[in-house]
Amino acid sequence: MAARGSLPSGLRLLLLVPLVAGLWRPAGARRDGRFEGASTKTVVRYDGTVTWTPPANYKSSCTIDVTFFPFDLQNCSMTFGSWTYDGSQVDILLEEQDVDKREFFDNGEWEIVRATGSKGNRTDSCCWYPHITYSFVIKRLPLFYTLFLIIPCIGLSFLTVLVFYLPSNEGEKICLCTSVLVSLTVFLLVIEEIIPSSSKVIPLIGEYLVFTMIFVTLSIMVTVFAINIHHRSPSTHNAMAPWVRKLFLHKLPKLLCMRSHADRYFTQEEETERSSGPNSSRNSLEAALDSIRYITRHVMKENDVREVVEDWKFIAQVLDRLFLWTFLLVSIVGSLGLFVPVIYKWANIIVPVHIGNANK
């Protein structure tokens, strides 16, 4: 539509006409869905320029990469083009490369990092079709997931470490480990409902949960072993090997800042003094000495058994202290190794400060 000739100076004609069936409209559509537009009036200027601005509400979907969930960065795009007319009939112009984000409203879960547009062409055997692609780079706001998922998981991980601080004769050690394992299973079910299902990658929070579940399972195994060591005695197990005694009773306690376990074993020589005396009292004295020797041997045997039992209990304490420091170190290194690099990378993403509602 074009106007013939020219209008007098200072005279401009502007018409608002309803959208009629005879007015040509661009056959545009998104590549991932149908064109959604409302019927609005058309602006016709004196030079034949026709402006039609139909409001539309577009819903688009894109593939989400959940590798670093909840510290993830997503890139979603929307492509607009004509399916009917080629580039020789209808051309699409990109006025600005950067999308104006002043009219955007803040979202409680996502934050726009970058929004840009680019023009491209789709070519087939005879024609070329122009299209414009708008790319939206958004990052997730992880505060909600940090408070209600990550921090409880880290707390459960360090709660597992405290299992080794409980005395070995307490049955609550196994109960505490089992309770932590059940809690982690519940968290895993909650996360499975939150994040999209994907077998290509494992999300970061999922990796940490699997790491913690393996961590807790190993703690249950070593706790059972420590309790078994605690309840050993000469009547149930063979004598303690010399290298076990040397390692767990003398060397490791010093390295683990524990009180040294003194060597309670000693040899005692019995000396029997034979005194000369009347033959009449010799038999009665020998009978009394035999009774004393029997009582002494019985008491010494009980002391030996008690000392062996105490040695096994002390070894169980050494194992608990060794596992305490080992699991604490693994928990700290594992947590920092998983989250710190991702959080550092996420925090360094620069977000434009002018995003928000322009009416504010």
Coordinates of C-alpha atoms in Angstrom, one line a residue:
M1 CA 0.0 0.0 0.0
A2 CA 1.5 3.3 -1.0
A3 CA 0.2 6.9 -1.4
R4 CA 0.3 8.6 -4.8
G5 CA 1.8 12.1 -5.0
S6 CA 2.6 14.2 -2.0
L7 CA 0.6 15.9 0.7
P8 CA 0.7 19.7 1.4
S9 CA 3.4 20.7 3.9
G10 CA 2.3 20.2 7.5
L11 CA -0.5 17.9 6.6
R12 CA -0.2 14.4 7.9
L13 CA -2.9 11.7 7.7
L14 CA -3.2 9.0 10.3
L15 CA -6.0 6.4 10.2
L16 CA -7.0 3.8 12.8
V17 CA -8.9 1.2 11.0
P18 CA -10.2 -2.2 12.3
L19 CA -8.4 -5.3 11.1
V20 CA -10.3 -6.5 8.1
A21 CA -10.1 -9.7 6.1
G22 CA -8.8 -7.9 3.0
L23 CA -5.8 -6.4 4.7
W24 CA -2.6 -8.3 4.1
R25 CA -0.9 -9.7 7.2
P26 CA 2.5 -11.4 7.6
A27 CA 2.2 -15.2 7.8
G28 CA 4.6 -15.4 10.7
A29 CA 4.9 -18.1 13.3
R30 CA 7.3 -19.5 15.8
R31 CA 9.3 -22.5 14.7
D32 CA 8.2 -24.4 17.8
G33 CA 4.5 -23.6 17.9
R34 CA 1.6 -21.7 16.4
F35 CA 1.3 -17.9 16.0
E36 CA -0.7 -16.4 18.8
G37 CA -2.0 -12.9 18.1
A38 CA -5.0 -10.9 19.0
S39 CA -7.2 -8.8 16.6
T40 CA -6.2 -5.1 17.1
K41 CA -6.6 -1.9 15.0
T42 CA -4.2 -1.1 12.3
V43 CA -2.3 2.2 12.0
V44 CA -2.3 3.6 8.4
R45 CA 0.0 6.5 7.7
Y46 CA -0.1 9.0 4.8
D47 CA 2.9 7.4 3.0
G48 CA 1.1 4.1 2.9
T49 CA 2.9 2.5 5.8
V50 CA 0.7 0.1 7.7
T51 CA 1.6 -0.8 11.3
W52 CA -0.1 -3.7 13.0
T53 CA 1.0 -4.6 16.5
P54 CA -0.9 -7.6 17.8
P55 CA -0.3 -8.5 21.4
A56 CA 0.6 -12.1 22.0
N57 CA 1.5 -14.4 24.8
Y58 CA 4.1 -17.0 23.7
K59 CA 4.9 -20.2 25.6
S60 CA 8.1 -21.9 24.7
S61 CA 10.1 -24.8 26.0
C62 CA 13.7 -25.7 25.8
T63 CA 16.0 -28.5 26.8
I64 CA 17.4 -28.0 30.3
D65 CA 20.9 -29.0 31.4
V66 CA 20.6 -30.0 35.0
T67 CA 24.3 -30.8 35.5
F68 CA 25.0 -28.0 38.0
F69 CA 21.5 -27.9 39.5
P70 CA 20.7 -25.7 41.5
F71 CA 23.6 -23.5 40.3
D72 CA 22.7 -24.0 36.6
L73 CA 22.7 -21.7 33.7
Q74 CA 20.2 -22.2 30.8
N75 CA 20.1 -21.0 27.3
C76 CA 16.6 -20.9 25.7
S77 CA 15.8 -19.5 22.2
M78 CA 12.7 -18.5 20.2
T79 CA 12.8 -18.4 16.4
F80 CA 10.3 -16.3 14.4
G81 CA 9.9 -16.5 10.6
S82 CA 7.6 -16.9 7.7
W83 CA 6.5 -20.3 6.5
T84 CA 4.6 -19.0 3.4
Y85 CA 6.7 -16.2 1.9
D86 CA 10.4 -16.4 1.0
G87 CA 12.9 -13.6 1.4
S88 CA 12.1 -12.0 -2.0
Q89 CA 8.6 -11.4 -0.8
V90 CA 8.8 -10.7 2.9
D91 CA 11.9 -9.7 4.8
I92 CA 12.3 -9.6 8.6
L93 CA 14.4 -6.8 10.0
L94 CA 16.2 -6.9 13.3
E95 CA 16.2 -3.4 14.8
E96 CA 18.3 -4.0 17.8
Q97 CA 20.6 -6.9 18.7
D98 CA 20.0 -6.5 22.5
V99 CA 16.6 -7.1 23.8
D100 CA 15.1 -4.3 25.8
K101 CA 14.7 -5.7 29.3
R102 CA 13.3 -2.7 31.0
E103 CA 9.8 -4.1 30.9
F104 CA 10.7 -7.4 32.3
F105 CA 9.4 -8.4 35.7
D106 CA 11.7 -9.9 38.3
N107 CA 11.2 -13.6 38.9
G108 CA 11.8 -15.4 42.2
E109 CA 13.5 -18.4 40.6
W110 CA 15.2 -17.2 37.5
E111 CA 17.4 -14.2 36.6
I112 CA 18.1 -13.0 33.0
V113 CA 21.8 -12.8 32.3
R114 CA 21.7 -12.0 28.6
A115 CA 19.0 -11.6 25.9
T116 CA 20.1 -11.0 22.4
G117 CA 18.6 -11.4 18.9
S118 CA 20.2 -12.6 15.7
K119 CA 19.1 -12.8 12.1
G120 CA 19.5 -15.9 10.0
N121 CA 18.4 -17.5 6.8
R122 CA 17.0 -20.9 6.0
T123 CA 17.7 -22.0 2.5
D124 CA 16.2 -24.8 0.4
S125 CA 16.4 -25.8 -3.2
C126 CA 14.9 -22.6 -4.6
C127 CA 14.4 -19.9 -2.0
W128 CA 15.7 -18.5 1.2
Y129 CA 13.6 -17.7 4.2
P130 CA 14.7 -15.1 6.8
H131 CA 14.1 -15.6 10.5
I132 CA 15.1 -14.0 13.7
T133 CA 16.2 -16.0 16.8
Y134 CA 16.1 -14.5 20.3
S135 CA 18.3 -16.2 22.8
F136 CA 17.7 -15.8 26.5
V137 CA 20.5 -16.9 28.9
I138 CA 19.1 -17.3 32.4
K139 CA 20.5 -18.5 35.7
R140 CA 18.7 -20.1 38.6
L141 CA 18.4 -18.3 41.9
P142 CA 19.6 -21.1 44.3
L143 CA 18.7 -19.6 47.7
F144 CA 15.6 -21.8 48.2
Y145 CA 17.3 -25.0 47.2
T146 CA 20.4 -24.1 49.3
L147 CA 18.3 -23.5 52.4
F148 CA 16.0 -26.5 52.1
L149 CA 18.2 -29.1 50.3
I150 CA 21.9 -28.4 50.3
I151 CA 22.3 -27.3 53.9
P152 CA 20.3 -30.2 55.4
C153 CA 22.3 -32.6 53.3
I154 CA 25.6 -31.2 54.5
G155 CA 24.2 -31.3 58.1
L156 CA 23.4 -35.0 57.7
S157 CA 26.8 -35.6 56.3
F158 CA 28.5 -34.0 59.3
L159 CA 26.0 -35.7 61.6
T160 CA 27.4 -39.0 60.3
V161 CA 30.8 -38.0 61.6
L162 CA 29.5 -37.6 65.1
V163 CA 28.6 -41.3 65.1
F164 CA 32.2 -42.1 65.8
Y165 CA 32.2 -39.8 68.8
L166 CA 29.7 -42.0 70.6
P167 CA 31.1 -44.7 72.9
S168 CA 31.3 -48.1 71.2
N169 CA 29.1 -49.8 73.8
E170 CA 26.2 -47.6 72.9
G171 CA 23.7 -49.3 70.5
E172 CA 22.5 -45.9 69.3
K173 CA 25.5 -45.7 66.9
I174 CA 23.8 -48.0 64.4
C175 CA 20.4 -46.3 65.0
L176 CA 21.9 -42.9 64.2
C177 CA 23.5 -44.1 61.0
T178 CA 20.3 -45.8 59.9
S179 CA 18.3 -42.7 60.6
V180 CA 20.7 -40.6 58.5
L181 CA 20.5 -43.1 55.6
V182 CA 16.7 -43.0 55.7
S183 CA 16.7 -39.2 55.7
L184 CA 19.0 -39.1 52.7
T185 CA 16.7 -41.5 50.9
V186 CA 13.8 -39.1 51.5
F187 CA 15.8 -36.2 50.2
L188 CA 16.6 -38.2 47.1
L189 CA 12.9 -38.7 46.5
V190 CA 12.2 -35.0 46.9
I191 CA 14.9 -34.0 44.5
E192 CA 13.6 -36.6 41.9
E193 CA 10.3 -34.7 41.9
I194 CA 11.9 -31.2 41.5
I195 CA 14.4 -31.6 38.7
P196 CA 13.6 -32.8 35.2
S197 CA 14.2 -36.5 34.6
S198 CA 17.3 -37.1 32.5
S199 CA 19.6 -40.1 32.1
K200 CA 22.3 -38.1 30.3
V201 CA 23.7 -36.2 33.2
I202 CA 23.6 -36.4 37.0
P203 CA 22.7 -33.1 38.7
L204 CA 25.2 -31.7 41.2
I205 CA 22.9 -32.1 44.2
G206 CA 22.3 -35.7 43.1
E207 CA 26.0 -36.4 43.0
Y208 CA 26.4 -35.0 46.5
L209 CA 23.5 -37.1 47.8
V210 CA 25.0 -40.3 46.3
F211 CA 28.3 -39.3 47.8
T212 CA 26.7 -38.8 51.2
M213 CA 24.8 -42.1 51.0
I214 CA 28.0 -44.0 50.2
F215 CA 29.6 -42.1 53.0
V216 CA 26.8 -43.2 55.5
T217 CA 26.8 -46.8 54.2
L218 CA 30.6 -47.0 54.9
S219 CA 30.1 -45.5 58.3
I220 CA 27.6 -48.2 59.1
M221 CA 30.0 -50.9 58.0
V222 CA 32.9 -49.5 60.0
T223 CA 30.7 -48.9 63.0
V224 CA 29.6 -52.6 63.0
F225 CA 33.3 -53.5 62.8
A226 CA 34.2 -51.2 65.7
I227 CA 31.4 -52.6 67.9
N228 CA 32.6 -56.2 67.1
I229 CA 36.1 -55.2 68.2
H230 CA 34.7 -53.6 71.4
H231 CA 33.0 -56.9 72.5
R232 CA 35.9 -59.3 71.8
S233 CA 37.3 -61.4 74.6
P234 CA 39.7 -64.4 75.0
S235 CA 36.7 -66.7 75.1
T236 CA 35.4 -65.6 71.6
H237 CA 38.6 -64.7 69.7
N238 CA 42.2 -65.8 69.5
A239 CA 45.0 -63.9 71.1
M240 CA 45.8 -60.5 69.8
A241 CA 48.6 -60.4 67.2
P242 CA 51.8 -58.6 68.3
W243 CA 51.6 -56.1 65.4
V244 CA 48.0 -55.2 66.3
R245 CA 49.1 -54.6 69.9
K246 CA 52.0 -52.4 68.8
L247 CA 50.1 -50.4 66.2
F248 CA 46.8 -49.8 68.0
L249 CA 48.0 -49.6 71.6
H250 CA 51.2 -47.6 71.2
K251 CA 51.6 -45.8 67.8
L252 CA 48.2 -44.7 66.7
P253 CA 47.0 -43.3 70.0
K254 CA 49.9 -40.8 69.9
L255 CA 49.1 -39.8 66.3
L256 CA 45.4 -39.3 67.1
C257 CA 46.0 -37.2 70.3
M258 CA 44.7 -39.9 72.6
R259 CA 45.9 -40.9 76.0
S260 CA 48.6 -43.6 75.7
H261 CA 47.5 -47.1 76.7
A262 CA 50.1 -48.4 79.1
D263 CA 51.3 -51.9 78.8
R264 CA 49.5 -53.7 81.6
Y265 CA 51.2 -57.0 81.0
F266 CA 53.9 -58.0 83.3
T267 CA 55.6 -61.2 84.4
Q268 CA 55.6 -62.2 87.9
E269 CA 58.0 -64.7 89.2
E270 CA 56.9 -66.9 92.0
E271 CA 59.4 -67.9 94.5
T272 CA 58.7 -70.7 96.8
E273 CA 60.7 -70.6 100.0
R274 CA 61.1 -73.9 101.7
S275 CA 61.6 -73.7 105.3
S276 CA 62.6 -76.4 107.6
G277 CA 60.3 -77.2 110.4
P278 CA 58.8 -80.0 112.2
N279 CA 57.5 -82.8 110.1
S280 CA 54.1 -82.6 111.8
S281 CA 53.2 -79.1 110.5
R282 CA 54.7 -79.6 107.0
N283 CA 51.6 -81.3 105.5
S284 CA 49.2 -78.6 106.8
L285 CA 51.4 -75.8 105.4
E286 CA 51.6 -77.4 102.0
A287 CA 47.9 -77.7 101.9
A288 CA 47.4 -74.1 102.8
L289 CA 50.0 -73.0 100.1
D290 CA 48.2 -75.1 97.5
S291 CA 44.9 -73.3 98.3
I292 CA 46.7 -69.9 98.1
R293 CA 48.3 -70.8 94.8
Y294 CA 44.9 -71.8 93.4
I295 CA 43.3 -68.6 94.4
T296 CA 46.2 -66.6 93.1
R297 CA 46.1 -68.3 89.7
H298 CA 42.3 -67.8 89.5
V299 CA 42.6 -64.1 90.3
M300 CA 45.5 -63.6 87.9
K301 CA 43.6 -65.4 85.2
E302 CA 40.6 -63.0 85.7
N303 CA 43.0 -60.1 85.6
D304 CA 44.5 -61.3 82.4
V305 CA 41.1 -61.8 80.8
R306 CA 40.0 -58.3 82.0
E307 CA 43.2 -56.8 80.6
V308 CA 42.7 -58.4 77.2
V309 CA 39.0 -57.2 77.2
E310 CA 40.2 -53.7 78.0
D311 CA 42.8 -53.8 75.3
W312 CA 40.1 -54.8 72.7
K313 CA 37.9 -51.9 74.0
F314 CA 40.8 -49.5 73.7
I315 CA 41.4 -50.7 70.1
A316 CA 37.7 -50.0 69.4
Q317 CA 38.2 -46.4 70.7
V318 CA 41.3 -46.0 68.5
L319 CA 39.3 -47.1 65.5
D320 CA 36.5 -44.7 66.3
R321 CA 38.9 -41.8 66.6
L322 CA 40.7 -42.8 63.4
F323 CA 37.4 -43.1 61.5
L324 CA 36.2 -39.8 63.1
W325 CA 39.1 -37.8 61.6
T326 CA 39.1 -39.7 58.3
F327 CA 35.4 -39.2 57.7
L328 CA 35.5 -35.6 58.8
L329 CA 38.3 -34.9 56.3
V330 CA 36.5 -36.8 53.5
S331 CA 33.3 -34.9 54.3
I332 CA 34.9 -31.5 54.2
V333 CA 37.0 -32.2 51.1
G334 CA 34.0 -33.8 49.3
S335 CA 31.6 -30.9 50.1
L336 CA 34.1 -28.2 49.1
G337 CA 35.3 -30.1 46.0
L338 CA 31.7 -30.4 44.7
F339 CA 30.2 -27.1 45.5
V340 CA 33.0 -24.4 45.7
P341 CA 34.0 -24.5 42.0
V342 CA 30.4 -24.4 40.8
I343 CA 29.4 -21.7 43.2
Y344 CA 32.4 -19.6 42.3
K345 CA 31.6 -19.9 38.6
W346 CA 27.9 -19.1 39.2
A347 CA 28.8 -16.1 41.4
N348 CA 31.0 -14.6 38.7
I349 CA 28.2 -14.4 36.1
I350 CA 27.5 -10.7 35.6
V351 CA 23.8 -9.8 35.5
P352 CA 22.7 -6.4 34.0
V353 CA 21.4 -4.1 36.7
H354 CA 18.6 -2.5 34.6
I355 CA 16.4 -5.6 34.5
G356 CA 13.1 -5.0 36.1
N357 CA 9.8 -3.2 35.7
A358 CA 10.1 0.2 34.2
N359 CA 7.2 1.5 36.2
K360 CA 9.0 1.1 39.5

